[in-house]
Coordinates of C-alpha atoms and ligand atoms in Angstrom, one line a residue:
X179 CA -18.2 -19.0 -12.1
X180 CA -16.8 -18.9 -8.6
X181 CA -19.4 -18.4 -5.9
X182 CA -19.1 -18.4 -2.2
X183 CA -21.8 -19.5 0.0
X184 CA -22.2 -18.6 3.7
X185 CA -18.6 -18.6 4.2
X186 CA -17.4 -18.1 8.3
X187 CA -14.0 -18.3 9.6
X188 CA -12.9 -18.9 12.9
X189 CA -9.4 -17.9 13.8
X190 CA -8.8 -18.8 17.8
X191 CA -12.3 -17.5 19.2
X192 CA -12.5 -14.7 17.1
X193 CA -14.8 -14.8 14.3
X194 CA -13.0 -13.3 11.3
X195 CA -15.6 -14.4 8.5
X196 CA -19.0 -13.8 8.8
X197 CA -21.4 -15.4 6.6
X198 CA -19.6 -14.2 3.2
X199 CA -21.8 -15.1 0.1
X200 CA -20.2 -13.4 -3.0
X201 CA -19.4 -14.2 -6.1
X202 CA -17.5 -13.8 -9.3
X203 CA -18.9 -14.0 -13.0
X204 CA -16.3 -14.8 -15.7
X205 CA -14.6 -11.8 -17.5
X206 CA -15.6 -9.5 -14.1
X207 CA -12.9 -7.6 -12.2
X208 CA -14.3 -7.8 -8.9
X209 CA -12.6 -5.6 -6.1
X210 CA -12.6 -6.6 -2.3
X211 CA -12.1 -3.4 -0.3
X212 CA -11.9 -2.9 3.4
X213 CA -10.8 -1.3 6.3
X214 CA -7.5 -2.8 8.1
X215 CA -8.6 -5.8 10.1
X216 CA -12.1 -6.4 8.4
X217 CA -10.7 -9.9 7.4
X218 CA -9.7 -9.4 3.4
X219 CA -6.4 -11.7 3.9
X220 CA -8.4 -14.3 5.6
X221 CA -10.8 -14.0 3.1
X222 CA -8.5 -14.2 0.7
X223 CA -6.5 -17.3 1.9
X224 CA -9.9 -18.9 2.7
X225 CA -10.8 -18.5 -1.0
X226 CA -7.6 -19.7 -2.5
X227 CA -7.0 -23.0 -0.8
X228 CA -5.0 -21.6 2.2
X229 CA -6.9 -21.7 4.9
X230 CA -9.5 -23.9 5.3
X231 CA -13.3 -22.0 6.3
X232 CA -14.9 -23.3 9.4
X233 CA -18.1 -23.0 7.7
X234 CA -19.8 -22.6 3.9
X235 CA -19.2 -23.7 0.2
X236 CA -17.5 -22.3 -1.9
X237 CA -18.6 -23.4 -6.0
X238 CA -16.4 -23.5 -9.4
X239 CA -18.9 -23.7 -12.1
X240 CA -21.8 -24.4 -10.1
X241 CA -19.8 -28.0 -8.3
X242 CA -19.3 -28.3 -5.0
X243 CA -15.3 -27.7 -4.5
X244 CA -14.2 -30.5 -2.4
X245 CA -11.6 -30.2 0.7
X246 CA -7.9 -29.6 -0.7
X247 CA -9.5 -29.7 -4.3
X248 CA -6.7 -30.2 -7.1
X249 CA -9.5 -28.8 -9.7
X250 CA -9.1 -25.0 -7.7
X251 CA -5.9 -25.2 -7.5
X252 CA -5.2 -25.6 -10.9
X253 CA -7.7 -22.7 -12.4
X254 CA -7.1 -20.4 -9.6
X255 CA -3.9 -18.5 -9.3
X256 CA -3.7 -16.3 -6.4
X257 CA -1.0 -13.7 -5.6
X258 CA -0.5 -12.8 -1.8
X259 CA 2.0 -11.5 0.1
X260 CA 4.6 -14.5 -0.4
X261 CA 6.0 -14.4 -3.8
X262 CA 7.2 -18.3 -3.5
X263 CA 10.0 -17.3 -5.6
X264 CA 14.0 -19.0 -5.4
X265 CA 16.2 -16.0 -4.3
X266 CA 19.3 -18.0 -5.8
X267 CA 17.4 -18.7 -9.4
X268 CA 16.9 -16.0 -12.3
X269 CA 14.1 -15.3 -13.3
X270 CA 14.2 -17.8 -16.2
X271 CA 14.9 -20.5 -13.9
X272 CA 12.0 -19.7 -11.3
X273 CA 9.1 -19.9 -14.3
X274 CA 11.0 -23.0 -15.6
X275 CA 10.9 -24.3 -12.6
X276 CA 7.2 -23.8 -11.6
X277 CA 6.7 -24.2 -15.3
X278 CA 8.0 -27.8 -14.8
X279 CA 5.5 -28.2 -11.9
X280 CA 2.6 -26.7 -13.6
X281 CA 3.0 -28.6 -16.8
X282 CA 2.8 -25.9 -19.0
X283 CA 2.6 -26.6 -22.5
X284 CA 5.6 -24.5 -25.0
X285 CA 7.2 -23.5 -21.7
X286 CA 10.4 -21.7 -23.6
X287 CA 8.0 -19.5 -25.6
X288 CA 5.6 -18.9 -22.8
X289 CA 8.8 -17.5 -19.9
X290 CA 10.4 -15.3 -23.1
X291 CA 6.5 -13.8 -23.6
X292 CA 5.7 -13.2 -20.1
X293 CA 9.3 -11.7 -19.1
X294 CA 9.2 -9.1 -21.9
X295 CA 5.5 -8.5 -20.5
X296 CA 6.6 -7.7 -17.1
X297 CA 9.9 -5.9 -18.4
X298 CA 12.7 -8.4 -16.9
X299 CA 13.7 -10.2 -20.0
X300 CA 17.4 -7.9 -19.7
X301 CA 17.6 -9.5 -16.3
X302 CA 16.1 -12.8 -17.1
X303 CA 19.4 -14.4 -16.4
X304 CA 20.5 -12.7 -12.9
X305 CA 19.9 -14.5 -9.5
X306 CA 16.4 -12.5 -8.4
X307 CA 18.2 -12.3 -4.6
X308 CA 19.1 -8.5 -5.3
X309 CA 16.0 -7.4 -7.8
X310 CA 14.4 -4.3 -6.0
X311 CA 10.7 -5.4 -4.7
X312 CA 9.0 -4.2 -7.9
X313 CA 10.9 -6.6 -10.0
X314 CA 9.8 -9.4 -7.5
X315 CA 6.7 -8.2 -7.7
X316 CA 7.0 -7.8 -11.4
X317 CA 8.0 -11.5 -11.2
X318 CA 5.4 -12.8 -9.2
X319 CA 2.8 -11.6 -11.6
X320 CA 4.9 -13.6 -14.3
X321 CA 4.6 -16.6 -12.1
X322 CA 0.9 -16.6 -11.2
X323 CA 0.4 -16.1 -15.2
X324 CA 2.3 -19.0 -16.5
X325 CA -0.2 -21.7 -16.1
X326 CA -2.9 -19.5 -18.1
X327 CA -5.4 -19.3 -14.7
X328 CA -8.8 -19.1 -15.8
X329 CA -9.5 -17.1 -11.9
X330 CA -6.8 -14.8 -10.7
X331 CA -7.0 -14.0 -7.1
X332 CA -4.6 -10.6 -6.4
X333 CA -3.7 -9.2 -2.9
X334 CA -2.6 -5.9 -2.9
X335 CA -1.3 -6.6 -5.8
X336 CA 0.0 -2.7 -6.8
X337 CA 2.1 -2.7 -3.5
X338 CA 5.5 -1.8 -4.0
X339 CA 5.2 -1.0 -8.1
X340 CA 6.3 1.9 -9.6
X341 CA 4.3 4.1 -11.6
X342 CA 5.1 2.1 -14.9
X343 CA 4.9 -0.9 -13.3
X344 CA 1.1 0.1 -11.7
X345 CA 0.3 0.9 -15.3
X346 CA 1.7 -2.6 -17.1
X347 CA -0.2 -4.8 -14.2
X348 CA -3.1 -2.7 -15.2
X349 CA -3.0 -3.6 -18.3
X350 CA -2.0 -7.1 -18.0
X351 CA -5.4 -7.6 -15.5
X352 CA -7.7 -5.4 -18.1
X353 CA -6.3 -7.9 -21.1
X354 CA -6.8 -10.9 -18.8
X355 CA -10.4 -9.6 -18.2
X356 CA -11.1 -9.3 -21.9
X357 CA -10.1 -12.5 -22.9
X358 CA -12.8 -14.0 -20.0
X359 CA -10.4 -14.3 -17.2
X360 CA -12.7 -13.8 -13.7
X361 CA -10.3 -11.6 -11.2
X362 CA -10.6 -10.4 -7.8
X363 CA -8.4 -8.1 -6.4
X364 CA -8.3 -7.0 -2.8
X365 CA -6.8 -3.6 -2.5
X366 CA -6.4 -0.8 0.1
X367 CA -5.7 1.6 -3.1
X368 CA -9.4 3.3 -4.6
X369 CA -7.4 4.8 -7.6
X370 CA -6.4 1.3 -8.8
X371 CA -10.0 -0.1 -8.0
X372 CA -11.6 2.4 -9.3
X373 CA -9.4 2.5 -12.7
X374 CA -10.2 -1.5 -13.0
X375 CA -12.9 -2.9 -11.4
X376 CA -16.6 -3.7 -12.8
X377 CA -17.7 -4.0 -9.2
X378 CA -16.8 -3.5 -5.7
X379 CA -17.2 -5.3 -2.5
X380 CA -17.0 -3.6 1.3
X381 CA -15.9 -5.5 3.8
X382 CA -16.2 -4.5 7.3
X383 CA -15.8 -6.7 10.5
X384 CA -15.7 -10.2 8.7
X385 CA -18.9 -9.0 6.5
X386 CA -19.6 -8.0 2.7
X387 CA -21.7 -5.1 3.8
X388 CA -22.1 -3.5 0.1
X389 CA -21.3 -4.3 -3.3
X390 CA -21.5 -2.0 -6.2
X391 CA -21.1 -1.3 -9.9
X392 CA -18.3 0.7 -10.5
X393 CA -17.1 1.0 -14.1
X394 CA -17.6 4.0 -15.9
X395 CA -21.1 4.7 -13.8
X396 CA -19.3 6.4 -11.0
X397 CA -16.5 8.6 -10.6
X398 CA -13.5 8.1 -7.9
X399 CA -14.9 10.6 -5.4
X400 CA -18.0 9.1 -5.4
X401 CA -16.6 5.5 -5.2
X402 CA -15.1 6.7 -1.7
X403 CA -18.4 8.4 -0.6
X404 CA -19.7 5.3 -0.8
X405 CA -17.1 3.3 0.9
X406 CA -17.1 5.8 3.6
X407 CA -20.6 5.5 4.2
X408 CA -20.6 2.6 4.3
X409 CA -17.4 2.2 6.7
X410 CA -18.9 4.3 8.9
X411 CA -22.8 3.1 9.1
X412 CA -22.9 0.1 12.1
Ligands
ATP161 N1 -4.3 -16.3 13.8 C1 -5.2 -15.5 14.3 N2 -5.8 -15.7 15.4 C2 -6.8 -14.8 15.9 N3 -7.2 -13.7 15.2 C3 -6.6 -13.5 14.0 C4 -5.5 -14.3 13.5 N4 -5.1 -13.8 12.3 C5 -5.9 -12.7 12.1 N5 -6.7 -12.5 13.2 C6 -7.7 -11.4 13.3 O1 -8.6 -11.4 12.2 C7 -9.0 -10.1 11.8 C8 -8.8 -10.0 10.3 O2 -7.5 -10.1 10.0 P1 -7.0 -10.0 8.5 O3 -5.5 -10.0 8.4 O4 -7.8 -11.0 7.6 O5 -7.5 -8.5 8.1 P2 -7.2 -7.6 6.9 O6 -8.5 -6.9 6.5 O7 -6.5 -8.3 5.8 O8 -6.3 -6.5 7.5 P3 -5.2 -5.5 6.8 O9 -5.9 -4.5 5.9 O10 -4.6 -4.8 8.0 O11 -4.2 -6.4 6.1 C9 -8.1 -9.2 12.6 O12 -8.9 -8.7 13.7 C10 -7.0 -10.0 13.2 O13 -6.6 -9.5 14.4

């Protein structure tokens, strides 16, 4: 569904991508892990739109995805570190407002379902500017869901959730999966990789240097054997 072809990325003179050809099949959970500095943000940002790559292709469906494409950033919807919420809205008033934006079809329905699916319809009418980081977090998610994404793109997407919050996400991604949703997720955490994704990626020094089956076939501690082979081979 989403495939990356010989992707580089220059930042300054350093080359932060190398080569990267991956890609995603629809309904996979694919995990992007890596040690700090291997390049997973700028991957990440090259992939959504953010940054543009110095070099490769990426393809939606087997097309060629133009410069600044509209068509990616309508099915993809990518959580990073930014939430791009409005401290001074509620929450109500942030999906309406991106709701607006996105066009979304029986918006009024579609806030009240995902609010109650992320646990904030109590607060659904307080400003967010004092909501703990989980609830932005919590939020967020709500955001990047409205428009019904057919790719969901996560970065660290567990950071700063409780326990019950870890476990409704967890859900939420598993559900989205199910239903044929394609997701990537790029996480530093194995216990959340390991609990969600079909396959995982290793990327070290601007390179996929692995990628591996994961679900069900292979337990946690053999997940990070792997990974720290791999991590540690030159
Ligand atoms: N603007 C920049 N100019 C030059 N080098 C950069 C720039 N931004 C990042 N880098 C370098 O690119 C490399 C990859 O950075 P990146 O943030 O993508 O890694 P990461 O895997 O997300 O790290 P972390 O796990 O610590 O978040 C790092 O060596 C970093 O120093």
């Amino acid at each position: 569904m989403l495939e990356l072809r010989k992707m580089t990325k220059m930042l300054g003179d350093k080359l932060v991508l190398r080569n990267i050809t991956l890609s995603l099949e629809k309904g996979e959970i694919l995990a992007v892990i890596g040690p700090n500095g291997a390049g997973k943000s700028t991957f990440f940002k090259c992939t959504v739109g953010l940054l543009q790559p110095t070099s490769g292709e990426i393809l939606l469906d087997g097309k060629l995805v133009k410069k600044n494409s509209a068509e990616i950033k309508q099915r993809i919807g990518f959580l990073g570190h930014e939430s791009f919420l409005y401290n001074n809205l509620s929450p109500l008033e942030n999906l309406k407002f991106y709701g607006k934006l996105y066009k979304v079809k029986d918006l009024d329905r579609k806030t009240n379902e995902l609010l109650k699916e992320v646990g904030l319809y109590l607060f659904r009418d307080m400003p967010i500017r004092s909501f703990s980081r989980g609830m932005m977090q919590r939020l967020a998610i709500a955001r990047v869901l409205l428009p019904d994404p057919d790719i969901l793109m996560l970065d660290e997407p567990h950071t700063g959730l409780d326990q019950e919050a870890v476990t409704l996400l967890n859900n939420i991604i598993k559900n989205k999966r199910d239903s044929g949703t394609s997701i990537l997720i790029i996480s530093h955490d194995f216990e959340q990789v390991h609990a969600l994704a079909d396959r995982a990626a290793v990327l070290k020094k601007g390179k996929i240097v692995s990628t591996r089956r994961i679900r069900e076939e292979v337990s946690l501690a053999e997940m990070k054997r792997w990974y720290e082979a791999e991590v540690k081979s030159s």
